Every structure is written in structure tokens, then in C-alpha cells.
Coordinates of C-alpha atoms and ligand atoms in Angstrom, one line a residue:
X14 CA 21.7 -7.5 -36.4
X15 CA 18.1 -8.6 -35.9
X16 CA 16.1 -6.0 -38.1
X17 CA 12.3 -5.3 -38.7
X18 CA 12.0 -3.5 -42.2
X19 CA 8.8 -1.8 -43.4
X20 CA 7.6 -1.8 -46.8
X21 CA 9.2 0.4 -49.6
X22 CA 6.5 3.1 -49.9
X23 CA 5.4 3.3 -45.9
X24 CA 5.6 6.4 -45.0
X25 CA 6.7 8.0 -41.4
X26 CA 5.5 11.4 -40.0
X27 CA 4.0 13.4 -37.2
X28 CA 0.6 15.2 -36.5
X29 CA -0.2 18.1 -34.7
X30 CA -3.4 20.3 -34.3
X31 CA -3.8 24.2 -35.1
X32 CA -5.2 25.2 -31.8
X33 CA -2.9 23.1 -29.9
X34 CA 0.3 25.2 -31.4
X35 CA -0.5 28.2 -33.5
X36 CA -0.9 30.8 -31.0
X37 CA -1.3 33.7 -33.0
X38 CA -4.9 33.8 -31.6
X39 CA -6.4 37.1 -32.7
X40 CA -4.3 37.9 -35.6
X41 CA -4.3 38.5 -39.1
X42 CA -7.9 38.5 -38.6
X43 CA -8.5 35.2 -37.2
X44 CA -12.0 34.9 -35.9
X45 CA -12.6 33.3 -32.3
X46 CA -13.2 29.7 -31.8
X47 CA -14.6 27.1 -29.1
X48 CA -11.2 26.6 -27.7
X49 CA -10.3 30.7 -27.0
X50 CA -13.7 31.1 -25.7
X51 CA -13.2 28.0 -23.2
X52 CA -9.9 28.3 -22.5
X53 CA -10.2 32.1 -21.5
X54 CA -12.9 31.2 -18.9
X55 CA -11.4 30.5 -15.5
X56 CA -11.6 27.0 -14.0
X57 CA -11.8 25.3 -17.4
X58 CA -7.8 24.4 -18.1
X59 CA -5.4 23.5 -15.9
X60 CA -3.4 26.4 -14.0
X61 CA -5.3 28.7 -16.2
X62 CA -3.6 27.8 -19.5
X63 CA -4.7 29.1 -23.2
X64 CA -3.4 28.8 -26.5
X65 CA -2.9 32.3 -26.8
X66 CA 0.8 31.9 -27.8
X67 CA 1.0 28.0 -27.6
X68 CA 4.2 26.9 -29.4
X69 CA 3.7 30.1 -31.5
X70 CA 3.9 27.9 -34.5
X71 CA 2.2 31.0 -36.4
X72 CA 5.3 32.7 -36.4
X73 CA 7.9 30.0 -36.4
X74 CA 6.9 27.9 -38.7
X75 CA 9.8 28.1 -41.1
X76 CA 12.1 27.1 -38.2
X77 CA 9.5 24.1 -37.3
X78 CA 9.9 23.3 -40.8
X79 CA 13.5 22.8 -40.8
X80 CA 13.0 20.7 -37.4
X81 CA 10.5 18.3 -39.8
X82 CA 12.9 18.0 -42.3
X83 CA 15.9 17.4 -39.9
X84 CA 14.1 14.6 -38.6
X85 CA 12.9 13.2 -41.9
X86 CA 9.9 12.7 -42.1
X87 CA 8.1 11.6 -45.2
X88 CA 4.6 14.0 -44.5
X89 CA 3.5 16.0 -41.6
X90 CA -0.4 16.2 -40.5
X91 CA -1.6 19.2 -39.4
X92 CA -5.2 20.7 -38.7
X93 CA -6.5 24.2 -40.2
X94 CA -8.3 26.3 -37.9
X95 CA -11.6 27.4 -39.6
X96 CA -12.1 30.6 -37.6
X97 CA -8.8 31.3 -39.7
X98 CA -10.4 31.0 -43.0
X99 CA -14.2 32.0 -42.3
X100 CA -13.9 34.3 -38.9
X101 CA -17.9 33.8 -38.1
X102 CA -17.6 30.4 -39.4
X103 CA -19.6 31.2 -43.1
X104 CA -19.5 33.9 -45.4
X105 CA -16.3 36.5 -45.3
X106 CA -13.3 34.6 -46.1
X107 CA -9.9 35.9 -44.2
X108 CA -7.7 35.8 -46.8
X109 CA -4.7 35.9 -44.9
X110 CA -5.7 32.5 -43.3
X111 CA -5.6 31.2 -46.5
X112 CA -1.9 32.4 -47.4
X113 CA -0.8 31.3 -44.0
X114 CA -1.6 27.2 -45.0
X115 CA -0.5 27.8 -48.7
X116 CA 3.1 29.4 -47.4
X117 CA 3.2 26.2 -45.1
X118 CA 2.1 23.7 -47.6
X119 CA 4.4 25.6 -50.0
X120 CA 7.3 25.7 -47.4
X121 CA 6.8 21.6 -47.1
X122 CA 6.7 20.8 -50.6
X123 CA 10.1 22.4 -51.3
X124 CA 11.5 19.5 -48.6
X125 CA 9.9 17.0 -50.4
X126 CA 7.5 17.3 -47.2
X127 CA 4.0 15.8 -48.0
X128 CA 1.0 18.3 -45.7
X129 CA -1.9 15.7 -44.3
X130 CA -4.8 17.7 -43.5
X131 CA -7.3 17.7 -41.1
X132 CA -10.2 20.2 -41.6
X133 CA -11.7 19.9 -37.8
X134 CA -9.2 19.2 -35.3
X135 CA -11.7 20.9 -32.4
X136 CA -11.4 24.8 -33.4
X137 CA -15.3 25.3 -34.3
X138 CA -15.9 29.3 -35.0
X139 CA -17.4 30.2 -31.8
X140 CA -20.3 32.2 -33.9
X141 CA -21.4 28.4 -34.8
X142 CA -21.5 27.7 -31.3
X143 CA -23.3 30.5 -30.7
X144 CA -26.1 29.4 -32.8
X145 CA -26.4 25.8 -31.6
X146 CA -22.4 24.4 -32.5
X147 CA -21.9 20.9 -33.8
X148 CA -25.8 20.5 -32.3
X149 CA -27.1 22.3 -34.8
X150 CA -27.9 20.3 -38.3
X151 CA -26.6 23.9 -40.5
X152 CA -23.3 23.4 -38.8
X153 CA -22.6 20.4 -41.3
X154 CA -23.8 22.8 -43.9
X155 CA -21.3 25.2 -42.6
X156 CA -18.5 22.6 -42.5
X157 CA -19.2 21.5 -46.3
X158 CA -19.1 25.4 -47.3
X159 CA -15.3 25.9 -45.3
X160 CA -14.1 22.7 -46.8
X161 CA -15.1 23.3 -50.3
X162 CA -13.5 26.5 -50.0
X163 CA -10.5 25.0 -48.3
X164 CA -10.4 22.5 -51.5
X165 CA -10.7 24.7 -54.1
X166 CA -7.9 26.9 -52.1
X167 CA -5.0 24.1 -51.3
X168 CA -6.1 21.4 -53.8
X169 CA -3.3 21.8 -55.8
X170 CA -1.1 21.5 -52.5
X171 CA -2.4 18.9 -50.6
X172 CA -3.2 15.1 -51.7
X173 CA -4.6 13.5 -48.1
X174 CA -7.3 15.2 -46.5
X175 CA -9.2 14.1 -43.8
X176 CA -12.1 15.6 -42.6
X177 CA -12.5 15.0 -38.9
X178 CA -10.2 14.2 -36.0
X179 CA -12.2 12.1 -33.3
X180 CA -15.5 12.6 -33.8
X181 CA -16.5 10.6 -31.1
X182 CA -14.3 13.2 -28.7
X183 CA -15.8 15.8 -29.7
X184 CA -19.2 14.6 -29.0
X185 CA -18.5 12.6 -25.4
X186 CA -15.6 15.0 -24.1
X187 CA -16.9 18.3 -25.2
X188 CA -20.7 17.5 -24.9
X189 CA -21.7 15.0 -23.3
X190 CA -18.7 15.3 -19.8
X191 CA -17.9 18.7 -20.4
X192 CA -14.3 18.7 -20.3
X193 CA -13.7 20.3 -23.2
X194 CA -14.9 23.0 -25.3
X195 CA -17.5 24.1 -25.8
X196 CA -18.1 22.0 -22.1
X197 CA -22.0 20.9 -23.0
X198 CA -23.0 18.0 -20.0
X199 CA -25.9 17.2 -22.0
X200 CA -26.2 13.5 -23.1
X201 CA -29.1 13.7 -25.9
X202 CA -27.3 16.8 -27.4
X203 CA -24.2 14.8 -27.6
X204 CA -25.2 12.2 -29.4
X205 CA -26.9 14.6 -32.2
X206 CA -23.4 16.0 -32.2
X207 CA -22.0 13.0 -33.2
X208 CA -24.2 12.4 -35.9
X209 CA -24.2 16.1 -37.1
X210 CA -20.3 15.5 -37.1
X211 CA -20.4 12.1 -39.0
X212 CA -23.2 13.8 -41.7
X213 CA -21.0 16.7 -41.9
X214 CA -18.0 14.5 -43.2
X215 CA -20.2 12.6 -45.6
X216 CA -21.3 15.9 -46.9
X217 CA -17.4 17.3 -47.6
X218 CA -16.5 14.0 -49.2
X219 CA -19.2 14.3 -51.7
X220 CA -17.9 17.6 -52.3
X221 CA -14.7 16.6 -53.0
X222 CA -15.2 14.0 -54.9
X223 CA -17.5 16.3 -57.0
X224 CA -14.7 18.6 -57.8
X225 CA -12.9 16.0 -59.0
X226 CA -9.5 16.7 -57.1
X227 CA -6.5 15.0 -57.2
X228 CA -6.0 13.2 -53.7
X229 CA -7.3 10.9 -51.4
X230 CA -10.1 11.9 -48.8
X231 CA -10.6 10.0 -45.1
X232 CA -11.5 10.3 -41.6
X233 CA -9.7 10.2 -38.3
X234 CA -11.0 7.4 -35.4
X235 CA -10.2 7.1 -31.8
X236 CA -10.4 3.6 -31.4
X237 CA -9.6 1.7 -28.4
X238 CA -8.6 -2.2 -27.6
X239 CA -11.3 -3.1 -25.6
X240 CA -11.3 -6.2 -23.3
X241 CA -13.3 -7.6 -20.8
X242 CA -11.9 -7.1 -17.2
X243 CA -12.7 -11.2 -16.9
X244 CA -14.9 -14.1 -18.2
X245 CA -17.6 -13.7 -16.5
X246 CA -20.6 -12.9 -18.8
X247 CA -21.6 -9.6 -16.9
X248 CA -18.6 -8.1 -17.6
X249 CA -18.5 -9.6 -21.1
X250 CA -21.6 -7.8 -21.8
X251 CA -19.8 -4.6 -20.4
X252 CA -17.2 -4.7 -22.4
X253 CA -19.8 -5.1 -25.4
X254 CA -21.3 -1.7 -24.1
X255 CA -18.2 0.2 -24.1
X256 CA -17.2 -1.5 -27.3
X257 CA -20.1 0.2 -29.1
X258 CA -19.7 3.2 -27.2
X259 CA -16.7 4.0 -28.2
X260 CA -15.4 2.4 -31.6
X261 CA -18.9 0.6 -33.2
X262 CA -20.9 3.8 -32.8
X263 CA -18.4 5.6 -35.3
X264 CA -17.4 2.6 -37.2
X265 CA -20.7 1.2 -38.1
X266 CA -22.5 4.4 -39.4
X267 CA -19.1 4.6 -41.8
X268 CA -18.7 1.1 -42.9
X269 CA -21.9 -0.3 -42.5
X270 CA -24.7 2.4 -42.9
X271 CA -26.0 1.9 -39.2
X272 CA -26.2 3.3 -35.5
X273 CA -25.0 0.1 -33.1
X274 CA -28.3 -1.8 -32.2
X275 CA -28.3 -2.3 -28.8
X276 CA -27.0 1.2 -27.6
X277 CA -29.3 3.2 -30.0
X278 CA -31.9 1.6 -28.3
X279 CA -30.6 2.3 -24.8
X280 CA -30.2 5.7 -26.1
X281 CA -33.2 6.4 -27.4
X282 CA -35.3 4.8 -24.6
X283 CA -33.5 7.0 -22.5
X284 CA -33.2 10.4 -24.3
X285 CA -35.9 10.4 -27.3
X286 CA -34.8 10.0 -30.6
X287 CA -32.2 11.7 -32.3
X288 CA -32.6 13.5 -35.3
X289 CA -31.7 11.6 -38.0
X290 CA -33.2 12.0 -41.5
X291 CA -33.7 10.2 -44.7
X292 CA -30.8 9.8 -46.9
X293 CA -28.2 10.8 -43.4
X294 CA -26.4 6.9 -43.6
X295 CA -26.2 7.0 -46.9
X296 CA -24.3 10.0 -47.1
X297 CA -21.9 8.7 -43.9
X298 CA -21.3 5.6 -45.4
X299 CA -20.0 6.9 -48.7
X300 CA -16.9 5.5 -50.3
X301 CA -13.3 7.2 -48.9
X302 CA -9.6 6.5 -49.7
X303 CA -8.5 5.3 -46.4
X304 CA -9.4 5.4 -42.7
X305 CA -7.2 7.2 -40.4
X306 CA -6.7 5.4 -36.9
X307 CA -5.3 7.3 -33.4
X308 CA -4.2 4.8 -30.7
X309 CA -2.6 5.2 -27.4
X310 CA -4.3 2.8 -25.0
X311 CA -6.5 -0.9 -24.4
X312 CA -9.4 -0.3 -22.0
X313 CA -9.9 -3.6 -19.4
X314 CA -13.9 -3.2 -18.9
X315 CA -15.9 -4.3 -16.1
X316 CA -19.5 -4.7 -15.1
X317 CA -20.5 -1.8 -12.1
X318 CA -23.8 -1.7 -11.2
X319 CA -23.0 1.3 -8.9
X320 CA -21.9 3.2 -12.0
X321 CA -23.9 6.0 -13.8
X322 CA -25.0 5.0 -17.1
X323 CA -24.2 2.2 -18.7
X324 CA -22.9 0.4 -15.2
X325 CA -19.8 -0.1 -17.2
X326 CA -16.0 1.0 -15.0
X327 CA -12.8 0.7 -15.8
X328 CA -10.0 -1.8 -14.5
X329 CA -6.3 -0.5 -14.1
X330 CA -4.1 -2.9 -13.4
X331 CA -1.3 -2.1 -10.5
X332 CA 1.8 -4.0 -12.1
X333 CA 1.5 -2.4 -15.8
X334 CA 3.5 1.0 -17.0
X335 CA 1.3 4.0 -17.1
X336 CA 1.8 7.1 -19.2
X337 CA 1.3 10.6 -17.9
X338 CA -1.6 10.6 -18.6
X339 CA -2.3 7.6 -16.9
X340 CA -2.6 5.3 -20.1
X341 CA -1.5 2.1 -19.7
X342 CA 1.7 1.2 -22.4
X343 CA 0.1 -1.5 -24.4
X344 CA 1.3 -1.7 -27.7
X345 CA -0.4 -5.2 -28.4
X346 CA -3.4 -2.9 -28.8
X347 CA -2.3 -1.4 -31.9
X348 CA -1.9 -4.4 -34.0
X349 CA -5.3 -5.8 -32.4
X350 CA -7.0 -2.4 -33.4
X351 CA -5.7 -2.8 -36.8
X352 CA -6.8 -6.2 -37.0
X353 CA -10.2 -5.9 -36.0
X354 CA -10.9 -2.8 -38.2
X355 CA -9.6 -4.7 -41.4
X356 CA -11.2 -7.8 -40.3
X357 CA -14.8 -6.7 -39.8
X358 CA -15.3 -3.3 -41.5
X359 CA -12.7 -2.2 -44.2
X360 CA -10.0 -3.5 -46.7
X361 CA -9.1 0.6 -47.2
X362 CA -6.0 1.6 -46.6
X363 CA -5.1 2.1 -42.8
X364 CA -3.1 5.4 -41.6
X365 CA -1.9 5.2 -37.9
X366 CA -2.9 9.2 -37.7
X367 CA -1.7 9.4 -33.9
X368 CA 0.0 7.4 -31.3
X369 CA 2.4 8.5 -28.7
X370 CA 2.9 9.2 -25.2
X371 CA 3.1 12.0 -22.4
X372 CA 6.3 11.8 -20.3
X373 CA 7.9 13.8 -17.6
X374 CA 10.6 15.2 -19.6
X375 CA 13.3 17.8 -18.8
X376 CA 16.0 19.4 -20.4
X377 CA 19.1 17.7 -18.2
X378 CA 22.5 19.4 -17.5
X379 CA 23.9 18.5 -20.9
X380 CA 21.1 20.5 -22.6
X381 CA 19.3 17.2 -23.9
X382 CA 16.0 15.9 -23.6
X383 CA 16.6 11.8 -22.4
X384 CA 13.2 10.8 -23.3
X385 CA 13.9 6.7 -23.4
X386 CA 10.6 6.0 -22.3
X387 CA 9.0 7.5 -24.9
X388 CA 11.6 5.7 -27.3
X389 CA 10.8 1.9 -25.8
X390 CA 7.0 3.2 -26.4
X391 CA 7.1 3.9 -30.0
X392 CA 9.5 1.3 -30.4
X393 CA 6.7 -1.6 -29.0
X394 CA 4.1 0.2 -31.0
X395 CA 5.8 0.4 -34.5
X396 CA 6.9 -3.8 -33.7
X397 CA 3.0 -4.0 -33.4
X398 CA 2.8 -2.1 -36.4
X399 CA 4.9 -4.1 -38.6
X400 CA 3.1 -7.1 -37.0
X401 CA 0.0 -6.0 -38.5
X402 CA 1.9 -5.6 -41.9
X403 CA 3.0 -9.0 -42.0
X404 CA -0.4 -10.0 -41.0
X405 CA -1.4 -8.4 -44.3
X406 CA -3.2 -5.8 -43.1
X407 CA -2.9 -2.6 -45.6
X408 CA -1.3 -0.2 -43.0
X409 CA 0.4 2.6 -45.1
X410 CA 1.4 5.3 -42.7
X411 CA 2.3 6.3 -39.5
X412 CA 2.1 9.5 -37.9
X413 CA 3.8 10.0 -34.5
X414 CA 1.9 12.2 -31.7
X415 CA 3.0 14.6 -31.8
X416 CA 5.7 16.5 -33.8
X417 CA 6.2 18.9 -30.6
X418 CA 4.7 19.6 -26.9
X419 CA 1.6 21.8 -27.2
X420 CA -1.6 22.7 -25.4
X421 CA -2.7 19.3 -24.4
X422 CA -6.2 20.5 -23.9
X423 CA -8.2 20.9 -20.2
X424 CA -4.6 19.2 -19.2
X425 CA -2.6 23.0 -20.6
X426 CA 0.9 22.9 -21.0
X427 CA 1.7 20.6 -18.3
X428 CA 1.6 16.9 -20.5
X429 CA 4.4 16.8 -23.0
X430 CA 4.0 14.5 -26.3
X431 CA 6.3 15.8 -28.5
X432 CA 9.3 14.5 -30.3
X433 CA 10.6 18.4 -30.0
X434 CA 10.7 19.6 -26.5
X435 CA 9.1 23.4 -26.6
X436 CA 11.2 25.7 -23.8
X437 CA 7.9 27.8 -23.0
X438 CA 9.7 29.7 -20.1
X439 CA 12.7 30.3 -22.2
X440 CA 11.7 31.7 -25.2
X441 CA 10.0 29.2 -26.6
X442 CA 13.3 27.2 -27.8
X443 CA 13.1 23.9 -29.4
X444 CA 15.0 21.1 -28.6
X445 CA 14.8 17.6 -30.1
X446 CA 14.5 15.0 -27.9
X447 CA 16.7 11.5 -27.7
X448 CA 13.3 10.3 -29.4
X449 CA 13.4 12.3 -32.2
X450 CA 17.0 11.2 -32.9
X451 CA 16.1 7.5 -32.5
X452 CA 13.1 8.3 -35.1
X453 CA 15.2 9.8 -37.8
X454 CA 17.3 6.7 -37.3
X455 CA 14.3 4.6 -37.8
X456 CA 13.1 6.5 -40.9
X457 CA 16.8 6.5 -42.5
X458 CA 16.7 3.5 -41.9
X459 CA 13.0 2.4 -43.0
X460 CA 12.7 0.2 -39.8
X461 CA 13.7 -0.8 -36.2
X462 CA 16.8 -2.5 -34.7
X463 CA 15.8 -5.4 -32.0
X464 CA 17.9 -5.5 -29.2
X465 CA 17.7 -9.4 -29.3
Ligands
LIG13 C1 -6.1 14.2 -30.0 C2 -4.9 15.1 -29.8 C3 -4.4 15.0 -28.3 C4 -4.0 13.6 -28.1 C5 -3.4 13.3 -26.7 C6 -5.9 12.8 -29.4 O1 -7.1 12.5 -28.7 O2 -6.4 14.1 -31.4 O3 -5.3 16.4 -30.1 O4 -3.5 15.9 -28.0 O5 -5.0 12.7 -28.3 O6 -4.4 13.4 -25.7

């Protein structure tokens, strides 16, 4: 039997985000964030979905739990929704926010369960956004007040933090195109978003390495494989573009203390300069534990002078496999991500923090879920993974998008990355999927069978 085995003390799990399956919107005193008030407002989601109820993980999380630990996972990342702790985003704290993430970080430790958690996974208290959001410098203030708070709460309960999910998404998608919350279409304000996001994680890593806590601190990337659609220099130079667009312009300010050259300048010429003041890098670029990494696709970049902005557009080639969400399958990505991350900016620790796929799955007659698409996905992408391994690179982790189905954002309930099917109609039943079999295998097992 030709076997790939992963080191001794890698670790397998799943990640999911609060908003995406709590439900439990208004309750317990929950305060009302980005994602109610933009979800709520027609035309914004598909077919009018909200995550009013989502998986109503709120309420079920003791059963979700057991589903965690029949599948075996080492740890399990999940996001806490700020509105939960501090309604208005500063000041009262909601007690019963807190007790909800203690009795789930309590209800994962007695599994032998290890919580990963992310402070912003996109739920900002809409009061924030009411004075200005992520646009605003004071938010970053705001965000160092929750997490300290949120430290000093579940310190003794929780040993990997990391601060932000996506930055750059959160900036681009929600600010700058508008397709998600809070739905800004305002370049120059995105941008000051991203930094106000980056300054705000510097700020809650000094804070937690002030207190002195137990535990490793680090930050979540979406980082894309990004090749040039061919040789020719124009769309070299395109593929440069998008390069800093997307992975430099968070990678540099991190690593290396800096905005990416050539597109700051673009920016700025464009769009004024952005406010950023003394002492800003310094705080980005402070140490962390490890860097968390969230892969699904490559991007094959070409030069399009009738495109707006950066004249940069997008190849996508006819004869590859797409994913629901139109992603091409590209697993070679992964291990060239990895690569190029250790290789130019960090020997930290790498966590794969998400990666996955949308498929159209159904429950057939038998009452199963047949998902082996999404089992020949993760399948290519953990080979990658333990390509990269080999390769030396200090991968340590590896967290499966996502643990369930849930509100895939402005795509609603209609995209389906889970390991757990969620029954929405039928009261919201769970049902693992062939791929959640195949993954406890994996994890039992510590790696991957090869066919040949
Ligand atoms: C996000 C998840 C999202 C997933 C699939 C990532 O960008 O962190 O919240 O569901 O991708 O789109």
C-alpha cells in the first residue's frame, strides 16, 4: 500500500465562522452586526437569505460537538462574534456572550478538542459601522479593547488565537466592490480599511503579548497562486499587479514593514494618500507565532487594457474542473503558496486555516451524502501539503473548510462546503458526508492512501 504519512504532531481540523452558523441573531443580548444589517436589506444576498437561524449552531452546539469528535479532529477553528461580547461594539459587556464561547471551549476541551480562534471573522458591531466601520482609525482601538477582553476571558481556554480572517476581503469585497457587508464601492476608503484592519491586529498582538498569556497569536491570509496568463511581458507585468494586489499588499506590511511600491504609488496618485501614521508598520510588523494561510484557487492573470483599474482580467481555462463556485481545482497551488510564503517572507510556522470546496451535494436515496468530488479535492490538496512538508517547509496544521454548510455569504445558503451536510428544510439535521468519513480515516490514520 503506497502511503503518504504526516508528521507525528500535525494536527487535522476544521474552521467555521460565527455569523456563517450561529443563528441565534438577536438573543441573549447579542448586539447587531454588519452582516444582520446587510443581509436583512433586500437585493443584497441571494434569494433573500440571512443568518437569522443559519445552522443554529447557538443552540446545537453540543450535538456539533459530538459530530467534531466523531470525525476526530485534533482542533476546531471557530470565529467569535463581537456584537456577542460588546453589543455596541465598546463599553457594556454581554455577559452571556461570554459564557456561550467558555461552555464551547469547555465542551471541546473535555474531547481533547483544541478551540482556534478567530477574533474578526466579518461580524463588526454595526454601531462601529455606524460611526465610520473598519474606515475609522478608533475602530482598531475598539478591536484591541474586545480582544483584550476576550483574552483575559478565554485565556485559560484557548492557546491559538488569531486576530483577523482575510483582511484583504474585508477591505476589497466589502469596501471597495460592495458585495459584502457593510457593501462600501469606495476605493480610497477601502484601502484605509485595510490598513485600519492590519493596525488593528498589530495593536491586539501587543496586547497579548503584554498580558503574558499562555498561547500562540497569528493572523489569517487569503493568498492566491498567481500566474501569468503567458510570457509575454504585458501580461507578466499584470500578473505582478494582481500579485501585489492581492497577497504582497498584506504580506509585506506583516513581514517586511512596508506597503507594495508600485501599487501604493498607483494608489496614491490615483486616490490621495492614505492615512497612515508614524509608528503604524512598526506595530504591523510585530513578531507573531505563526501565519495562518486560506487557499482554494490559482489565478491565470492577463493584461486588459479594456479593463477598469489596473487593466488586469482573469483567464479561465475551458478544459480544467471548476468548483461551485467556479474555482478552478488546482491543488499545485497550495504547495506553491506555501512555498513562496516560507521562501520570501517567513520561517514561522504555517497553518492551512481554510481550504475546501463547494459542490452540488444531495442527500441520495440511501440517506447519504456521496460527496467524492469533494474527497479527490482534499485529497490533491493534502498530497500538496505533504509535498510542502517534505520540501521542509514548517506546515503544522490543517484546517478543512468548513466543518458544515453555512451561510456562504452574498452566495446564502445555496453553496455547500461542509464535511456535515446541514438539512435546512428538514429540521436542520446533520448528516456526515462520504468526505467526512474519508477524513476521519485520514486523521486515524495520520495520512492518505494513493491509489497507485
Ligand atoms: C472565508 C469563508 C468563506 C470561504 C468560502 C473564505 O474566504 O474565510 O468565510 O466561506 O472563503 O468562500
Amino acid at each position: 500500500m503506497n502511503e503518504l504519512i504526516f508528521p507525528k504532531n500535525f494536527k487535522w481540523g476544521a474552521a467555521t465562522a460565527s455569523y456563517q452558523i450561529e443563528g441565534a441573531y438577536a438573543e441573549d443580548g447579542k448586539g447587531e452586526s454588519i452582516w444582520d444589517n446587510f443581509s436583512h436589506k433586500r437585493g443584497n444576498i441571494l434569494n433573500g437569505d440571512t443568518g437569522k437561524i443559519a445552522c443554529d449552531h447557538y443552540h446545537r452546539f453540543t450535538e456539533d460537538i459530538e459530530l467534531i469528535d466523531k470525525i476526530g479532529l485534533d482542533t476546531y477553528r471557530f470565529s467569535i462574534s463581537w456584537p456577542r461580547i460588546l453589543p455596541r461594539g465598546k463599553g457594556q459587556v454581554n455577559q452571556k456572550g461570554i459564557d456561550f464561547y467558555k461552555r464551547l471551549c469547555n465542551s471541546l476541551l473535555e474531547k481533547g478538542i483544541e478551540p482556534a480562534v478567530t477574533l474578526y471573522h466579518w461580524d463588526l458591531p454595526q454601531a462601529l459601522q455606524e460611526k465610520g466601520g473598519w474606515a475609522n482609525r478608533d475602530t482598531a482601538k475598539y478591536f484591541n479593547e474586545y480582544a483584550e477582553i476576550v483574552f483575559s476571558e478565554l485565556g485559560d481556554l484557548v492557546k491559538t488565537w488569531i486576530t483577523h480572517n482575510e483582511p484583504w476581503v474585508v477591505a476589497f469585497v466589502g469596501n471597495i466592490y460592495g458585495e459584502h457587508a457593510p457593501g462600501n464601492k469606495d476605493y480610497k476608503k477601502g484601502i484605509q480599511v485595510l490598513h485600519n484592519l492590519l493596525l488593528s491586529h498589530g495593536m491586539a498582538v501587543r496586547t497579548f503579548q503584554d498580558m503574558n498569556l499562555a498561547g500562540e497569536i497569528g493572523i489569517t491570509l487569503n493568498l492566491g497562486d498567481i500566474q501569468p496568463a503567458t510570457e509575454k511581458p504585458t501580461d507578466k507585468e499584470a500578473a505582478s499587479l494582481q500579485d501585489q494586489l492581492l497577497n504582497r499588499i498584506t504580506l509585506e506590511p506583516l513581514f517586511k514593514g512596508n506597503y507594495p511600491e508600485q501599487l501604493f504609488e498607483i494608489y496614491t496618485s490615483e486616490f490621495g494618500p492614505i492615512d497612515i501614521e508614524s509608528g503604524d508598520l512598526e506595530l504591523i510588523n510585530n513578531p507573531i507565532d505563526f501565519l495562518g494561510i486560506n487557499y482554494y484557487t490559482r489565478n491565470i492573470i492577463k493584461n486588459d487594457p479594456q479593463a477598469n483599474g489596473l487593466g488586469i482580467s482573469e483567464v479561465k481555462p475551458a478544459d480544467k474542473e471548476y468548483t461551485e463556485m467556479n474555482w478552478e481545482v488546482y491543488p499545485e497551488g497550495l504547495y506553491n503558496v506555501l512555498k513562496r510564503v516560507n521562501a520570501d517572507y517567513t520561517d514561522l510556522p504555517l497553518y492551512v486555516t481554510e481550504n475546501g470546496a463547494a459542490f452540488n451535494d444531495e442527500i441520495s436515496n440511501d440517506g447519504k451524502v456521496h460527496d467524492e468530488r469533494r474527497i479527490s479535492y482534499l485529497q490533491g490538496h493534502f498530497q500538496a501539503a505533504h509535498q510542502a512538508i517534505e520540501a521542509g517547509i514548517p506546515l503544522q496544521r490543517y484546517y478543512v473548510w468548513s466543518l458544515m454548510d453555512n451561510f456562504e455569504w452574498s452566495y446564502g445558503y445555496t453553496k455547500r462546503f461542509g464535511l456535515i451536510f446541514i438539512d435546512y428544510q428538514n429540521k436542520q439535521e446533520r448528516i456526515l458526508k462520504d468526505s467526512a468519513y474519508w477524513y476521519q480515516s485520514v486523521i486515524e490514520r495520520n495520512g492518505l492512501v494513493l491509489d497507485n
